[in-house]
Each structure stands twice: as C-alpha cells, then as structure tokens.
Amino acid sequence: AQRVTQPEKLLSVFKGAPVELKCNYSYSGSPELFWYVQYSRQRLQLLLRHISRESIKGFTADLNKGETSFHLKKPFAQEEDSAMYYCVLNTGKLIFGQGTTLQVKP
Amino acid sequence: NAGVTQTPKFQVLKTGQSMTLQCAQDMNHEYMSWYRQDPGMGLRLIHYSVGAGITDQGEVPNGYNVSRSTTEDFPLRLLSAAPSQTSVYFCATTQDGTSSYNSPLHFGNGTRLTVT
C-alpha cells in the first residue's frame, strides 16, 4: 500500500531548540518526496523536495530508503517556524501524511 | 495571474442537498486535484485529473463526482451531501502532469463546507 505516516500530531519546542518532524513512507517504487507547510492564514506551500537536497529556511530533509523515512530537521527552531507541516509522496498521485503541527514557544 | 481560485469560501448545506465546488486555474497546469482536510487525518485525495477529459479516483472518492472538460476548470460535485462530508476542501494543481520535481503543487484558499 502507498502510505505516508507522520506519527506526531503536535510537536512543541522552545525557540533555539533542535527540531525533527518525522515522516515514514510505504511505496514499492522509487519515492519522490516533499515537505509542504501551511502557516497560519496562508495557503499550503512547498517547503522542500528530496531531489534537490536543499536547505530552505534552515530546514533539511534526507531520504533514507533503508528506513523508508524522510524526516525534516532544523538545528535551531524559530517562532516563525510554527505551522502545520505535511510530508508528501508522489506515486503518480500526491499522497499526504496526516500532518504535524509545530509549535515553537518563546 | 490569479493562480488557483476556489469558490465559494464557505457553504452550509442540509443533508441530501447537492452542490458544486468550483476550482479554476490560469497557469495552464495539466494536473488538478481535490483534497479534503480533516483534523487528525491530514489531506486526503478525493479525485484528480492529469489533463482535460481525464479523471481518476483518489483515496476517498465516494460521494463525489468530478469532470474536466477544460484545462482551466475542475469542479467537484456533491450529489447528496452527508454530515460526513463536513470538511475543508482544497483544490491543487501542478504544471508537469503528476510530476512535482520542477513544479510544486499550487493550492487554492479552500472551501469550508458544513453539512447539517
């Protein structure tokens, strides 16, 4: 089955602390993975793509095919990072995880 | 360039009523899709289309119909609304068919639907 699992509904950290939002996927093909973010009162938007190995707003995500994971990390969280984060798998159609709300406290 | 436009923004229906949620895009994107967003469930794919005249089912298609007669429009129809269809609905499009390597999903602002 094609599935994306984000085990944490809510992740709450203090400003300056490291952040890791977990994502695991189930897919028999070669995965194409993304992280999307929804800030308060804004549209969902792409944060980063695994193929680019990019760092956006200090966030990085590494694809681990052995563990079928694509965790999102940031070494020092900022209050403006507070948002809903979705891990997305492209199998020909785009499948979203359940989402994790990141709350960064001052 | 308006991007993805969804109408209406809010809608209240009684059980059994029908309605159509509109989605229009002006970016000449081939791929269009509908998601519903429910607490604790994330976004679930309802239907999608890889081009005019082509539609396919997503994860939760029951109770919904779609058509794609033009590249620009992808309406979602509820034939007989049920309380379980109370949700926030998002339309999303990409440029390169189903590939998002070079073209991220563009989302509409959403339609908040309540069925009583």
mmCIF file of C-alpha atoms in Angstrom:
data_model
loop_
_atom_site.group_PDB
_atom_site.id
_atom_site.type_symbol
_atom_site.label_atom_id
_atom_site.label_comp_id
_atom_site.label_asym_id
_atom_site.label_seq_id
_atom_site.Cartn_x
_atom_site.Cartn_y
_atom_site.Cartn_z
ATOM 1 C CA ALA A 1 0.000 0.000 0.000
ATOM 2 C CA GLN A 2 1.090 3.544 -0.674
ATOM 3 C CA ARG A 3 1.084 5.442 2.546
ATOM 4 C CA VAL A 4 2.722 8.340 4.370
ATOM 5 C CA THR A 5 2.850 8.341 8.152
ATOM 6 C CA GLN A 6 3.632 11.300 10.361
ATOM 7 C CA PRO A 7 3.460 9.867 13.879
ATOM 8 C CA GLU A 8 3.323 13.169 15.771
ATOM 9 C CA LYS A 9 0.203 15.316 15.626
ATOM 10 C CA LEU A 10 1.840 18.046 17.685
ATOM 11 C CA LEU A 11 5.471 18.868 18.317
ATOM 12 C CA SER A 12 6.167 21.620 20.816
ATOM 13 C CA VAL A 13 9.684 23.019 21.329
ATOM 14 C CA PHE A 14 11.305 26.137 22.704
ATOM 15 C CA LYS A 15 12.937 28.724 20.471
ATOM 16 C CA GLY A 16 16.519 27.750 19.703
ATOM 17 C CA ALA A 17 15.950 24.033 20.275
ATOM 18 C CA PRO A 18 16.528 21.457 17.519
ATOM 19 C CA VAL A 19 13.503 20.181 15.643
ATOM 20 C CA GLU A 20 12.852 16.878 13.900
ATOM 21 C CA LEU A 21 9.498 16.174 12.261
ATOM 22 C CA LYS A 22 9.194 12.503 11.436
ATOM 23 C CA CYS A 23 7.914 11.042 8.182
ATOM 24 C CA ASN A 24 7.826 7.418 7.093
ATOM 25 C CA TYR A 25 6.506 6.177 3.786
ATOM 26 C CA SER A 26 5.394 2.937 2.211
ATOM 27 C CA TYR A 27 5.935 2.614 -1.525
ATOM 28 C CA SER A 28 7.380 -0.142 -3.690
ATOM 29 C CA GLY A 29 8.700 2.208 -6.383
ATOM 30 C CA SER A 30 11.372 4.874 -6.317
ATOM 31 C CA PRO A 31 9.979 7.546 -3.997
ATOM 32 C CA GLU A 32 9.605 11.211 -4.776
ATOM 33 C CA LEU A 33 9.099 13.085 -1.530
ATOM 34 C CA PHE A 34 8.336 16.616 -0.448
ATOM 35 C CA TRP A 35 7.599 18.664 2.619
ATOM 36 C CA TYR A 36 4.765 21.178 2.441
ATOM 37 C CA VAL A 37 3.985 23.806 5.059
ATOM 38 C CA GLN A 38 0.889 25.770 5.997
ATOM 39 C CA TYR A 39 1.457 28.897 8.063
ATOM 40 C CA SER A 40 -1.463 30.455 9.894
ATOM 41 C CA ARG A 41 -3.950 32.010 7.464
ATOM 42 C CA GLN A 42 -1.786 31.178 4.435
ATOM 43 C CA ARG A 43 -2.054 28.656 1.636
ATOM 44 C CA LEU A 44 -0.213 25.370 1.694
ATOM 45 C CA GLN A 45 3.157 25.789 0.019
ATOM 46 C CA LEU A 46 6.157 23.697 -0.896
ATOM 47 C CA LEU A 47 8.977 23.807 1.622
ATOM 48 C CA LEU A 48 11.498 21.463 0.071
ATOM 49 C CA ARG A 49 11.991 18.497 -2.251
ATOM 50 C CA HIS A 50 14.183 15.490 -1.603
ATOM 51 C CA ILE A 51 15.692 15.524 -5.092
ATOM 52 C CA SER A 52 17.185 18.964 -4.537
ATOM 53 C CA ARG A 53 18.937 18.184 -1.242
ATOM 54 C CA GLU A 54 18.324 21.827 -0.453
ATOM 55 C CA SER A 55 18.115 23.787 2.765
ATOM 56 C CA ILE A 56 15.128 26.087 2.927
ATOM 57 C CA LYS A 57 14.602 28.422 5.904
ATOM 58 C CA GLY A 58 17.209 26.341 7.719
ATOM 59 C CA PHE A 59 15.277 23.100 7.206
ATOM 60 C CA THR A 60 16.783 19.995 5.606
ATOM 61 C CA ALA A 61 15.404 16.544 4.926
ATOM 62 C CA ASP A 62 17.301 13.422 3.943
ATOM 63 C CA LEU A 63 15.743 10.470 2.204
ATOM 64 C CA ASN A 64 16.671 7.214 3.907
ATOM 65 C CA LYS A 65 15.499 4.392 1.662
ATOM 66 C CA GLY A 66 16.621 1.717 4.105
ATOM 67 C CA GLU A 67 14.404 3.111 6.854
ATOM 68 C CA THR A 68 11.824 4.474 4.370
ATOM 69 C CA SER A 69 12.000 7.819 6.102
ATOM 70 C CA PHE A 70 12.179 11.467 5.124
ATOM 71 C CA HIS A 71 12.463 13.347 8.398
ATOM 72 C CA LEU A 72 12.529 17.151 8.419
ATOM 73 C CA LYS A 73 15.179 18.774 10.603
ATOM 74 C CA LYS A 74 16.263 22.195 11.758
ATOM 75 C CA PRO A 75 19.064 22.769 14.258
ATOM 76 C CA PHE A 76 17.600 25.900 15.891
ATOM 77 C CA ALA A 77 13.847 26.472 15.793
ATOM 78 C CA GLN A 78 12.418 29.970 15.408
ATOM 79 C CA GLU A 79 8.972 31.209 16.455
ATOM 80 C CA GLU A 80 8.104 31.881 12.811
ATOM 81 C CA ASP A 81 8.528 28.163 12.098
ATOM 82 C CA SER A 82 5.266 27.484 13.924
ATOM 83 C CA ALA A 83 2.982 25.920 11.319
ATOM 84 C CA MET A 84 1.436 22.692 10.073
ATOM 85 C CA TYR A 85 3.891 20.500 8.163
ATOM 86 C CA TYR A 86 2.933 17.790 5.700
ATOM 87 C CA CYS A 87 5.108 15.071 4.238
ATOM 88 C CA VAL A 88 4.033 14.229 0.676
ATOM 89 C CA LEU A 89 4.757 11.200 -1.519
ATOM 90 C CA ASN A 90 4.357 11.317 -5.288
ATOM 91 C CA THR A 91 3.376 7.959 -6.765
ATOM 92 C CA GLY A 92 1.717 9.409 -9.819
ATOM 93 C CA LYS A 93 -0.769 10.950 -7.459
ATOM 94 C CA LEU A 94 0.225 13.023 -4.476
ATOM 95 C CA ILE A 95 -0.356 11.417 -1.095
ATOM 96 C CA PHE A 96 -0.193 13.490 2.080
ATOM 97 C CA GLY A 97 0.644 12.408 5.583
ATOM 98 C CA GLN A 98 -1.608 13.335 8.461
ATOM 99 C CA GLY A 99 0.366 16.472 9.238
ATOM 100 C CA THR A 100 2.344 17.635 12.267
ATOM 101 C CA THR A 101 1.690 20.923 13.996
ATOM 102 C CA LEU A 102 4.958 22.506 15.086
ATOM 103 C CA GLN A 103 4.643 24.944 17.944
ATOM 104 C CA VAL A 104 7.753 26.957 18.789
ATOM 105 C CA LYS A 105 7.478 28.650 22.154
ATOM 106 C CA PRO A 106 9.417 31.818 23.054
ATOM 107 C CA ASN B 1 -2.349 35.899 -12.839
ATOM 108 C CA ALA B 2 -4.789 34.719 -10.154
ATOM 109 C CA GLY B 3 -3.323 31.217 -9.688
ATOM 110 C CA VAL B 4 -5.866 28.775 -8.254
ATOM 111 C CA THR B 5 -9.280 30.183 -7.420
ATOM 112 C CA GLN B 6 -11.842 28.294 -5.368
ATOM 113 C CA THR B 7 -15.443 29.283 -4.842
ATOM 114 C CA PRO B 8 -17.323 29.547 -2.580
ATOM 115 C CA LYS B 9 -15.188 30.156 0.509
ATOM 116 C CA PHE B 10 -17.907 28.963 2.871
ATOM 117 C CA GLN B 11 -21.019 26.854 2.375
ATOM 118 C CA VAL B 12 -23.656 25.323 4.628
ATOM 119 C CA LEU B 13 -25.798 22.527 3.233
ATOM 120 C CA LYS B 14 -28.592 20.395 4.580
ATOM 121 C CA THR B 15 -28.282 16.620 4.332
ATOM 122 C CA GLY B 16 -29.330 15.463 0.888
ATOM 123 C CA GLN B 17 -28.691 18.738 -0.904
ATOM 124 C CA SER B 18 -26.356 18.900 -3.859
ATOM 125 C CA MET B 19 -23.764 21.473 -4.753
ATOM 126 C CA THR B 20 -20.665 22.070 -6.842
ATOM 127 C CA LEU B 21 -17.370 23.402 -5.562
ATOM 128 C CA GLN B 22 -15.583 25.358 -8.243
ATOM 129 C CA CYS B 23 -11.850 25.339 -8.981
ATOM 130 C CA ALA B 24 -10.292 27.434 -11.728
ATOM 131 C CA GLN B 25 -6.636 27.978 -12.633
ATOM 132 C CA ASP B 26 -4.975 30.298 -15.100
ATOM 133 C CA MET B 27 -1.493 28.731 -15.110
ATOM 134 C CA ASN B 28 -2.188 26.180 -17.874
ATOM 135 C CA HIS B 29 -1.473 23.349 -15.441
ATOM 136 C CA GLU B 30 -2.305 19.848 -16.625
ATOM 137 C CA TYR B 31 -2.684 18.224 -13.208
ATOM 138 C CA MET B 32 -5.572 19.260 -10.968
ATOM 139 C CA SER B 33 -6.795 17.618 -7.813
ATOM 140 C CA TRP B 34 -9.201 17.863 -4.901
ATOM 141 C CA TYR B 35 -8.334 17.168 -1.288
ATOM 142 C CA ARG B 36 -10.300 17.279 1.900
ATOM 143 C CA GLN B 37 -8.643 18.315 5.145
ATOM 144 C CA ASP B 38 -9.953 16.894 8.388
ATOM 145 C CA PRO B 39 -8.439 17.146 11.899
ATOM 146 C CA GLY B 40 -6.037 14.298 12.563
ATOM 147 C CA MET B 41 -6.414 12.979 9.007
ATOM 148 C CA GLY B 42 -4.287 15.432 7.090
ATOM 149 C CA LEU B 43 -5.164 15.967 3.443
ATOM 150 C CA ARG B 44 -6.833 13.099 1.668
ATOM 151 C CA LEU B 45 -7.043 12.923 -2.105
ATOM 152 C CA ILE B 46 -10.604 12.770 -3.447
ATOM 153 C CA HIS B 47 -10.191 12.893 -7.236
ATOM 154 C CA TYR B 48 -7.532 14.064 -9.615
ATOM 155 C CA SER B 49 -7.044 14.794 -13.297
ATOM 156 C CA VAL B 50 -3.907 14.653 -15.436
ATOM 157 C CA GLY B 51 -5.484 16.603 -18.287
ATOM 158 C CA ALA B 52 -8.699 17.663 -19.951
ATOM 159 C CA GLY B 53 -11.045 14.717 -20.402
ATOM 160 C CA ILE B 54 -9.157 12.516 -17.914
ATOM 161 C CA THR B 55 -10.119 11.969 -14.294
ATOM 162 C CA ASP B 56 -9.298 9.328 -11.716
ATOM 163 C CA GLN B 57 -10.160 8.451 -8.148
ATOM 164 C CA GLY B 58 -8.063 9.210 -5.129
ATOM 165 C CA GLU B 59 -8.253 7.775 -1.623
ATOM 166 C CA VAL B 60 -11.765 8.927 -0.687
ATOM 167 C CA PRO B 61 -13.865 9.325 -3.874
ATOM 168 C CA ASN B 62 -17.217 8.079 -2.601
ATOM 169 C CA GLY B 63 -19.943 10.706 -2.621
ATOM 170 C CA TYR B 64 -18.076 12.977 -5.019
ATOM 171 C CA ASN B 65 -18.039 13.398 -8.789
ATOM 172 C CA VAL B 66 -15.668 15.374 -10.993
ATOM 173 C CA SER B 67 -15.265 16.277 -14.635
ATOM 174 C CA ARG B 68 -12.550 18.026 -16.599
ATOM 175 C CA SER B 69 -13.934 19.468 -19.800
ATOM 176 C CA THR B 70 -11.324 22.241 -19.992
ATOM 177 C CA THR B 71 -7.751 22.650 -18.787
ATOM 178 C CA GLU B 72 -8.776 25.565 -16.580
ATOM 179 C CA ASP B 73 -11.680 24.129 -14.584
ATOM 180 C CA PHE B 74 -12.104 21.131 -12.302
ATOM 181 C CA PRO B 75 -15.435 21.238 -10.438
ATOM 182 C CA LEU B 76 -16.211 18.895 -7.555
ATOM 183 C CA ARG B 77 -19.824 17.807 -7.185
ATOM 184 C CA LEU B 78 -21.571 16.536 -4.106
ATOM 185 C CA LEU B 79 -24.717 14.819 -5.349
ATOM 186 C CA SER B 80 -26.345 14.201 -1.960
ATOM 187 C CA ALA B 81 -24.493 15.851 0.892
ATOM 188 C CA ALA B 82 -23.936 13.966 4.151
ATOM 189 C CA PRO B 83 -22.660 15.239 7.525
ATOM 190 C CA SER B 84 -19.521 13.108 6.997
ATOM 191 C CA GLN B 85 -18.629 15.453 4.144
ATOM 192 C CA THR B 86 -18.244 18.377 6.507
ATOM 193 C CA SER B 87 -14.648 19.401 5.864
ATOM 194 C CA VAL B 88 -12.329 21.929 4.300
ATOM 195 C CA TYR B 89 -11.787 21.261 0.609
ATOM 196 C CA PHE B 90 -8.679 22.266 -1.280
ATOM 197 C CA CYS B 91 -8.037 22.318 -4.993
ATOM 198 C CA ALA B 92 -4.393 21.913 -6.020
ATOM 199 C CA THR B 93 -2.624 21.987 -9.391
ATOM 200 C CA THR B 94 0.815 21.309 -10.853
ATOM 201 C CA GLN B 95 2.364 22.040 -14.202
ATOM 202 C CA ASP B 96 4.074 18.820 -15.179
ATOM 203 C CA GLY B 97 1.298 16.291 -15.087
ATOM 204 C CA THR B 98 1.790 14.231 -11.961
ATOM 205 C CA SER B 99 5.484 15.015 -11.554
ATOM 206 C CA SER B 100 6.340 17.624 -8.992
ATOM 207 C CA TYR B 101 10.120 17.673 -9.352
ATOM 208 C CA ASN B 102 10.101 21.061 -11.020
ATOM 209 C CA SER B 103 6.604 22.179 -10.299
ATOM 210 C CA PRO B 104 5.179 22.296 -6.801
ATOM 211 C CA LEU B 105 1.511 21.989 -6.001
ATOM 212 C CA HIS B 106 -0.324 25.292 -6.103
ATOM 213 C CA PHE B 107 -3.236 25.388 -3.688
ATOM 214 C CA GLY B 108 -6.432 27.342 -3.632
ATOM 215 C CA ASN B 109 -7.601 29.074 -0.458
ATOM 216 C CA GLY B 110 -10.024 26.318 0.400
ATOM 217 C CA THR B 111 -13.783 25.928 0.786
ATOM 218 C CA ARG B 112 -15.170 25.318 4.270
ATOM 219 C CA LEU B 113 -18.247 23.112 3.939
ATOM 220 C CA THR B 114 -20.658 22.281 6.727
ATOM 221 C CA VAL B 115 -23.411 19.716 6.236
ATOM 222 C CA THR B 116 -26.151 19.713 8.856
#
